[in-house]
Amino acid sequence: MKGCPLNCWWCHNPEGISRKIEIAHLEYKCLRCKGCLEACPLKAISFSEKKVLIDRNRCNGCGICVEACPTSALKKIGKVISIPELIEEVEKDLPFYDSSNGGVTFSGGEPLAQPEFLAQCLKELKKRYINTIVDTSGYAPRESLALILPHTDLFLYDIKLFNSNEHKRYTGVSNEIIKENLKFLLENGKKIILRFPVIPGITDSLNNVKEWVNLISKLDGILEVNLLPYHEVSEKYQRLNKEYKMKLNLKTSEETLSWIRGEFEKIGLKVKIGG
């Protein structure tokens, strides 16, 4: 689901941050024919020497430029869908859910940025006895969480930086509500898998890991922790003309993953690399 109140420096899905439909430019496919420039009714496209520039404030995502591109160098990101349409699409995979005991995961972006739509979708899925998971940052009003509680079987819950000032610096928002919502879900008996992105020089510090481990050791009901190694996704940002704030060529070391894994295992948690 598109739309997220966070803007993490390392976000692996920058196409999900904006709620708006966006146009991505795949430079390696572009012929510089300028057909898109001529087709755009809002004059939102211009050319520099090296790439196509899209004025994101002017562009409304109509997709006329996409249709005019002979090599599919422009791609429309996002679409509007109704609840019946989504349920119809989900039901195509019912045989797989039946054989695997799987289900549907809502992620993004931040699915709780569209709480009413999310709650109704989850409700319809539970009517059909389909397992449901919500992958969330936890940054949402308590009322939004309450809407989906009865219809969500499992939460994938992101934790990033323990210090609120650091969290705000690297994600754009503070983290008090995230910590409180984690406790709220556990107090209401919800199953949770924590997801911890291991970002070199940011989330992998000794203090950050120790502080999270200390808090989590006092909570009951967490099933496991998934450690998510950092991967460079600068090309995704280039396609959307967005700034990529991370340094290039960073890599999460095996040694770092090993000691973080050990810290969570010390408090009795199952730990998985990836997720």
Coordinates of C-alpha atoms in Angstrom, one line a residue:
M1 CA 0.0 0.0 0.0
K2 CA 1.4 3.4 -1.0
G3 CA 1.9 6.1 1.6
C4 CA 4.2 6.2 4.6
P5 CA 4.7 8.8 7.4
L6 CA 8.3 7.8 7.7
N7 CA 11.1 8.8 5.3
C8 CA 13.9 6.4 6.3
W9 CA 17.3 7.1 4.8
W10 CA 17.7 3.5 3.8
C11 CA 14.1 2.8 2.7
H12 CA 14.1 -0.2 0.3
N13 CA 10.7 0.8 -1.1
P14 CA 11.0 4.5 -1.9
E15 CA 8.1 4.1 -4.4
G16 CA 5.9 3.4 -1.4
I17 CA 6.6 6.6 0.6
S18 CA 4.3 9.0 -1.4
R19 CA 0.6 8.3 -1.4
K20 CA 0.4 9.7 -4.9
I21 CA 0.7 7.7 -8.1
E22 CA 4.2 8.4 -9.5
I23 CA 6.1 8.0 -12.7
A24 CA 9.4 6.3 -12.6
H25 CA 12.1 6.7 -15.3
L26 CA 14.3 3.7 -16.2
E27 CA 17.3 5.5 -17.7
Y28 CA 18.9 2.4 -19.4
K29 CA 15.8 2.0 -21.6
C30 CA 15.5 5.7 -22.6
L31 CA 16.1 6.7 -26.2
R32 CA 15.9 10.5 -25.5
C33 CA 13.3 10.7 -28.2
K34 CA 11.4 13.3 -26.1
G35 CA 8.0 11.8 -27.0
C36 CA 7.1 11.9 -23.3
L37 CA 7.9 15.6 -23.1
E38 CA 5.6 16.4 -26.0
A39 CA 2.8 14.1 -24.7
C40 CA 2.7 15.4 -21.1
P41 CA -0.4 17.7 -20.9
L42 CA 0.9 19.4 -17.7
K43 CA 4.4 20.1 -19.0
A44 CA 5.9 18.3 -16.0
I45 CA 8.7 16.7 -18.0
S46 CA 12.0 18.2 -19.0
F47 CA 15.4 16.9 -20.1
S48 CA 18.9 17.4 -18.8
E49 CA 22.0 16.2 -20.6
K50 CA 21.9 12.8 -18.8
K51 CA 18.3 12.1 -17.8
V52 CA 14.6 12.8 -17.8
L53 CA 13.4 15.2 -15.0
I54 CA 9.9 15.0 -13.7
D55 CA 8.4 17.8 -11.7
R56 CA 6.7 15.8 -9.0
N57 CA 4.7 18.8 -7.8
R58 CA 3.2 19.3 -11.2
C59 CA 2.8 15.7 -12.3
N60 CA -0.6 14.1 -11.5
G61 CA 0.4 10.5 -12.4
C62 CA -2.0 10.4 -15.4
G63 CA 0.3 8.1 -17.3
I64 CA -0.1 9.7 -20.7
C65 CA 3.7 9.9 -20.9
V66 CA 4.0 6.2 -20.1
E67 CA 1.8 5.4 -23.1
A68 CA 3.8 7.6 -25.4
C69 CA 7.1 6.0 -24.5
P70 CA 8.2 3.5 -27.2
T71 CA 10.6 1.5 -25.0
S72 CA 8.7 1.5 -21.6
A73 CA 11.4 3.7 -20.1
L74 CA 8.6 5.3 -18.1
K75 CA 6.6 3.3 -15.6
K76 CA 3.5 4.1 -13.6
I77 CA 3.9 3.4 -9.9
G78 CA 0.7 2.8 -8.0
K79 CA -3.0 2.5 -8.8
V80 CA -6.4 3.0 -7.2
I81 CA -8.1 -0.2 -6.3
S82 CA -11.4 -1.0 -4.6
I83 CA -11.9 -3.5 -1.8
P84 CA -13.9 -5.9 -4.0
E85 CA -11.2 -5.8 -6.7
L86 CA -8.5 -6.6 -4.1
I87 CA -10.5 -9.5 -2.6
E88 CA -11.1 -10.9 -6.1
E89 CA -7.3 -10.8 -6.8
V90 CA -6.5 -12.4 -3.4
E91 CA -9.0 -15.2 -4.0
K92 CA -7.1 -16.3 -7.1
D93 CA -4.5 -17.8 -4.8
L94 CA -6.9 -19.6 -2.4
P95 CA -5.5 -23.1 -3.5
F96 CA -2.0 -22.0 -2.4
Y97 CA -3.3 -20.7 1.0
D98 CA -5.1 -24.0 1.6
S99 CA -2.1 -26.1 0.8
S100 CA 0.5 -24.0 2.6
N101 CA -1.6 -22.6 5.5
G102 CA -0.4 -19.2 4.2
G103 CA -2.3 -16.0 3.7
V104 CA -2.1 -12.3 2.9
T105 CA 0.5 -9.8 4.1
F106 CA -0.3 -6.1 3.9
S107 CA 2.9 -4.0 3.7
G108 CA 4.0 -0.8 2.0
G109 CA 4.7 2.0 2.5
E110 CA 2.7 1.9 5.8
P111 CA -0.6 0.1 5.6
L112 CA -1.9 1.8 8.7
A113 CA -1.7 5.1 6.8
Q114 CA -5.0 3.9 5.2
P115 CA -6.6 2.4 8.3
E116 CA -10.3 2.2 7.2
F117 CA -9.4 0.6 3.9
L118 CA -7.0 -1.8 5.6
A119 CA -9.5 -2.8 8.4
Q120 CA -12.3 -3.5 5.9
C121 CA -9.9 -5.6 3.7
L122 CA -8.8 -7.6 6.7
K123 CA -12.3 -8.1 7.8
E124 CA -13.4 -9.5 4.4
L125 CA -10.4 -11.8 4.4
K126 CA -11.2 -13.2 7.8
K127 CA -14.7 -13.9 6.6
R128 CA -13.1 -16.2 4.1
Y129 CA -10.9 -17.8 6.8
I130 CA -7.7 -16.4 5.2
N131 CA -4.7 -15.8 7.5
T132 CA -3.7 -12.1 7.8
I133 CA -0.5 -10.3 8.5
V134 CA 0.2 -6.6 8.8
D135 CA 3.8 -5.4 8.3
T136 CA 4.0 -2.0 10.1
S137 CA 6.4 0.6 11.4
G138 CA 4.1 1.0 14.4
Y139 CA 3.8 4.7 13.7
A140 CA 0.1 5.1 13.8
P141 CA -2.7 6.4 16.1
R142 CA -3.9 4.0 18.7
E143 CA -7.4 4.2 17.1
S144 CA -6.0 2.9 13.8
L145 CA -4.5 -0.1 15.5
A146 CA -7.7 -0.8 17.4
L147 CA -9.6 -0.9 14.1
I148 CA -7.5 -3.8 12.8
L149 CA -6.8 -5.8 16.0
P150 CA -9.7 -8.2 15.7
H151 CA -8.9 -9.1 12.1
T152 CA -5.1 -9.5 12.2
D153 CA -3.4 -12.8 13.0
L154 CA 0.2 -11.6 13.1
F155 CA 2.2 -8.3 13.1
L156 CA 5.6 -7.9 11.5
Y157 CA 6.8 -4.9 13.6
D158 CA 9.7 -2.8 12.6
I159 CA 12.2 -1.4 15.2
K160 CA 15.0 0.9 14.2
L161 CA 16.6 3.4 16.5
F162 CA 15.9 3.4 20.3
N163 CA 16.9 7.0 20.9
S164 CA 14.1 9.3 19.8
N165 CA 16.3 12.1 18.5
E166 CA 18.3 9.7 16.4
H167 CA 15.1 8.1 15.2
K168 CA 13.7 11.4 14.1
R169 CA 17.0 12.3 12.3
Y170 CA 17.0 9.2 10.2
T171 CA 13.3 8.5 9.7
G172 CA 11.7 11.9 10.0
V173 CA 9.5 11.0 13.1
S174 CA 10.1 10.3 16.8
N175 CA 9.6 6.8 18.2
E176 CA 7.6 7.2 21.4
I177 CA 4.3 6.1 19.8
I178 CA 6.1 3.1 18.2
K179 CA 7.3 1.8 21.6
E180 CA 3.9 2.4 23.1
N181 CA 2.1 0.7 20.3
L182 CA 4.4 -2.4 20.6
K183 CA 3.4 -2.7 24.2
F184 CA -0.3 -2.2 23.3
L185 CA -0.3 -5.0 20.8
L186 CA 1.4 -7.4 23.2
E187 CA -0.9 -6.5 26.1
N188 CA -3.8 -7.4 23.7
G189 CA -2.4 -10.8 23.1
K190 CA -1.3 -10.2 19.5
K191 CA 1.5 -12.3 17.9
I192 CA 4.5 -10.3 16.8
I193 CA 7.7 -10.8 14.8
L194 CA 10.1 -8.0 15.3
R195 CA 12.0 -6.8 12.2
F196 CA 15.3 -5.0 12.8
P197 CA 17.1 -3.4 9.8
V198 CA 20.8 -3.6 10.3
I199 CA 22.1 -0.4 8.8
P200 CA 25.9 0.2 9.0
G201 CA 26.8 3.1 11.2
I202 CA 23.2 3.9 12.1
T203 CA 21.2 1.0 13.7
D204 CA 24.0 -1.4 14.4
S205 CA 25.7 0.5 17.3
L206 CA 26.3 -1.2 20.6
N207 CA 24.1 1.3 22.5
N208 CA 21.2 1.0 20.1
V209 CA 21.2 -2.8 20.1
K210 CA 21.6 -3.0 23.9
E211 CA 18.8 -0.6 24.6
W212 CA 16.4 -2.5 22.3
V213 CA 17.4 -5.8 23.9
N214 CA 16.8 -4.4 27.4
L215 CA 13.3 -3.2 26.5
I216 CA 12.3 -6.3 24.7
S217 CA 13.6 -8.5 27.6
K218 CA 10.8 -7.0 29.7
L219 CA 8.0 -7.8 27.2
D220 CA 6.1 -11.1 26.7
G221 CA 4.7 -12.5 23.5
I222 CA 7.4 -11.8 20.8
L223 CA 7.7 -14.8 18.6
E224 CA 11.1 -14.0 17.0
V225 CA 13.4 -11.3 15.6
N226 CA 14.2 -11.0 11.9
L227 CA 17.5 -9.2 11.2
L228 CA 17.4 -7.4 7.9
P229 CA 20.8 -6.8 6.3
Y230 CA 21.2 -3.4 4.5
H231 CA 21.2 -3.5 0.7
E232 CA 21.9 -0.6 -1.5
V233 CA 18.9 0.6 -3.6
S234 CA 20.2 3.9 -5.0
E235 CA 18.9 3.0 -8.5
K236 CA 15.3 3.0 -7.2
Y237 CA 15.8 6.6 -6.0
Q238 CA 17.3 7.6 -9.3
R239 CA 14.2 6.3 -11.1
L240 CA 12.0 8.6 -9.0
N241 CA 14.4 11.6 -9.0
K242 CA 14.7 11.3 -5.2
E243 CA 17.8 11.9 -3.0
Y244 CA 19.5 8.8 -1.7
K245 CA 21.1 9.8 1.6
M246 CA 23.0 6.6 2.3
K247 CA 26.7 6.3 1.4
L248 CA 27.2 3.9 -1.6
N249 CA 28.9 0.5 -1.3
L250 CA 28.0 0.0 2.4
K251 CA 27.5 -3.6 3.4
T252 CA 26.4 -5.3 6.6
S253 CA 29.2 -7.6 7.8
E254 CA 28.6 -11.2 8.9
E255 CA 30.4 -10.3 12.2
T256 CA 27.9 -7.6 12.9
L257 CA 24.9 -9.8 12.2
S258 CA 26.4 -12.5 14.3
W259 CA 26.9 -10.4 17.5
I260 CA 23.5 -8.8 17.1
R261 CA 21.9 -12.2 16.7
G262 CA 23.7 -13.3 19.9
E263 CA 22.4 -10.3 21.9
F264 CA 18.8 -11.2 21.0
E265 CA 19.3 -14.9 21.6
K266 CA 20.7 -14.1 25.1
I267 CA 17.1 -13.1 26.1
G268 CA 15.6 -16.3 24.7
L269 CA 14.4 -15.1 21.4
K270 CA 14.6 -17.0 18.1
V271 CA 16.5 -15.0 15.5
K272 CA 16.4 -15.2 11.7
I273 CA 18.6 -13.5 9.2
G274 CA 16.3 -12.0 6.6
G275 CA 12.5 -12.1 6.6

